[in-house]
PDB file of C-alpha atoms in Angstrom:
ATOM      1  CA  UNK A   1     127.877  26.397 147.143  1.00  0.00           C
ATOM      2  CA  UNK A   2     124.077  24.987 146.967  1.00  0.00           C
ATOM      3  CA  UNK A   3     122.080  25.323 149.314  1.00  0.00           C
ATOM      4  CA  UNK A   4     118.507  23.085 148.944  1.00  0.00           C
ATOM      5  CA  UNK A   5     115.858  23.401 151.606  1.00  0.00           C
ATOM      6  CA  UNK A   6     114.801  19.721 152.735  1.00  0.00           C
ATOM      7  CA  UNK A   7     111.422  19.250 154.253  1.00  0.00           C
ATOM      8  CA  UNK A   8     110.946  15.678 156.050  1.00  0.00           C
ATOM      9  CA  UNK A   9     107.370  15.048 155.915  1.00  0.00           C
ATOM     10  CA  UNK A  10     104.783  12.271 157.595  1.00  0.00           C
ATOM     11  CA  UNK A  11     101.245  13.304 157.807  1.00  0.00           C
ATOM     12  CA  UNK A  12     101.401  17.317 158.037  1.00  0.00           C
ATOM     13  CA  UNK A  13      99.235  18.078 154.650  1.00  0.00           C
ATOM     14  CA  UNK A  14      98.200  20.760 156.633  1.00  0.00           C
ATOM     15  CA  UNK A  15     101.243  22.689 157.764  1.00  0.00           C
ATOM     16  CA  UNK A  16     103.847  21.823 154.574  1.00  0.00           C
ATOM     17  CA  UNK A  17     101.608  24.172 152.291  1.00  0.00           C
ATOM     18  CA  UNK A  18     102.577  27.399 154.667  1.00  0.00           C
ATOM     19  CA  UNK A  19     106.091  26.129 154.859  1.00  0.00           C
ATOM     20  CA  UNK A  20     106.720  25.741 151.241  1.00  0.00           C
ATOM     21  CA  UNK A  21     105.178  28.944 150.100  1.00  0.00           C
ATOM     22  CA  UNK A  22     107.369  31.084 152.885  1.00  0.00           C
ATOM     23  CA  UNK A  23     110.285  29.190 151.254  1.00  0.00           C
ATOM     24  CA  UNK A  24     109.552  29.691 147.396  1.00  0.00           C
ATOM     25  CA  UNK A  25     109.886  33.417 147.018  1.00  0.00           C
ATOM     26  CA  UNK A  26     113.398  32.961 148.646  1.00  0.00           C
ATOM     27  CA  UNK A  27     114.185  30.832 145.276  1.00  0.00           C
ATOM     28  CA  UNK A  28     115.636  28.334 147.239  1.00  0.00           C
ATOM     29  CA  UNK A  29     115.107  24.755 145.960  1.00  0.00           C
ATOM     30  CA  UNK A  30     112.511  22.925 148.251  1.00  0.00           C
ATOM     31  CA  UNK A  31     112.964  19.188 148.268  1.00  0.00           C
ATOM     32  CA  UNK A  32     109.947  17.301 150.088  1.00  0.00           C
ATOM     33  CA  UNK A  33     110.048  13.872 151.355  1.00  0.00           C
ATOM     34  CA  UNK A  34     107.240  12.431 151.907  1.00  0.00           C
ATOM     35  CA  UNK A  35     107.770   9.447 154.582  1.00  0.00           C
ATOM     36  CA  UNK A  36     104.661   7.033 153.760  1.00  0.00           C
ATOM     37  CA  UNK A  37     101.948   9.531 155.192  1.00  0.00           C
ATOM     38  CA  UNK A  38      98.404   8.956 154.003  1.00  0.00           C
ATOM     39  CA  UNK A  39      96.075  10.157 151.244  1.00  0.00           C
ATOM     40  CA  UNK A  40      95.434  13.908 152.124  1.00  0.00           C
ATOM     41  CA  UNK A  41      99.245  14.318 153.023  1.00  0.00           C
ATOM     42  CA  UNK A  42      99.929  12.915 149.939  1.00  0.00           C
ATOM     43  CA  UNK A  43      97.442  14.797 147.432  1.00  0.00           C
ATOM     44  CA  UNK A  44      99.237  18.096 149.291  1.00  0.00           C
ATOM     45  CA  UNK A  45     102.634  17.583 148.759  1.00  0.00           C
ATOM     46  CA  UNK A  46     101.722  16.735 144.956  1.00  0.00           C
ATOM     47  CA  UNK A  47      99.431  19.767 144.494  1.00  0.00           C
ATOM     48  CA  UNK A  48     102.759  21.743 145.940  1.00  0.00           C
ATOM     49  CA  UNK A  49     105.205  20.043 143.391  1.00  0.00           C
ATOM     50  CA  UNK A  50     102.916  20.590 140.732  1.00  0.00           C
ATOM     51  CA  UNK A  51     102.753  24.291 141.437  1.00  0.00           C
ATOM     52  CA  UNK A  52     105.955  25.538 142.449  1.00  0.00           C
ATOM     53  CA  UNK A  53     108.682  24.451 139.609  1.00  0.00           C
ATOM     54  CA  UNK A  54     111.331  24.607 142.504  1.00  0.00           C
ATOM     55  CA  UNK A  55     109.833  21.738 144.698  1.00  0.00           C
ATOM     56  CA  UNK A  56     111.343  18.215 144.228  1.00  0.00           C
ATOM     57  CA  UNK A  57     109.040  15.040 145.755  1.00  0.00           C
ATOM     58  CA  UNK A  58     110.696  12.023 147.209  1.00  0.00           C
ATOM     59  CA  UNK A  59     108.195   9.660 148.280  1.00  0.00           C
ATOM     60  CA  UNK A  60     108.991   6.500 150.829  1.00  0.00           C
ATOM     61  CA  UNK A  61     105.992   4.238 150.344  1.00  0.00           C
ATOM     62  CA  UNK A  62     106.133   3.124 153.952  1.00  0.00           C
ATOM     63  CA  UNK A  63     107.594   5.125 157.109  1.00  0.00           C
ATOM     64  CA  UNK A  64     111.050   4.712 157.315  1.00  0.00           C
ATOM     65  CA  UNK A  65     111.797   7.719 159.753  1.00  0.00           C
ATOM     66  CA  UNK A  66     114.222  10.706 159.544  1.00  0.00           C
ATOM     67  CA  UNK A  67     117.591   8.752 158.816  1.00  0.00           C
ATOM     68  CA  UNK A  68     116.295   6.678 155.847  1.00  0.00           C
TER      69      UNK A  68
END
């Protein structure tokens, strides 16, 4: 079995970064998905993609909320 950490995220640029780099030394896959959040959220969660080879971006261009 697979297991694949999914992180729902809308407007917490601030908070993802901790919760992504407690998750990465686990070597768990990390799959983010962004739900429409603005500019700084955004620039974050690509910064953490583009660092971490493990972390996957799905990005909603407009809120959809959890069950989309």
């Amino acid at each position: 079995m697979k297991l694949t950490v999914v992180i729902p995220c809308y407007d917490h640029g601030r908070t993802v970064g901790a919760v992504v780099e407690a998750i990465v030394p686990s070597g768990l896959p990390c799959l983010l998905v962004d739900d429409g959040s603005g500019p700084a959220t955004r620039a974050a969660l690509d910064a953490l993609a583009a660092r971490h080879s493990c972390v996957t971006l799905v990005r909603h261009e407009t809120n959809r909320g959890k069950g989309a």
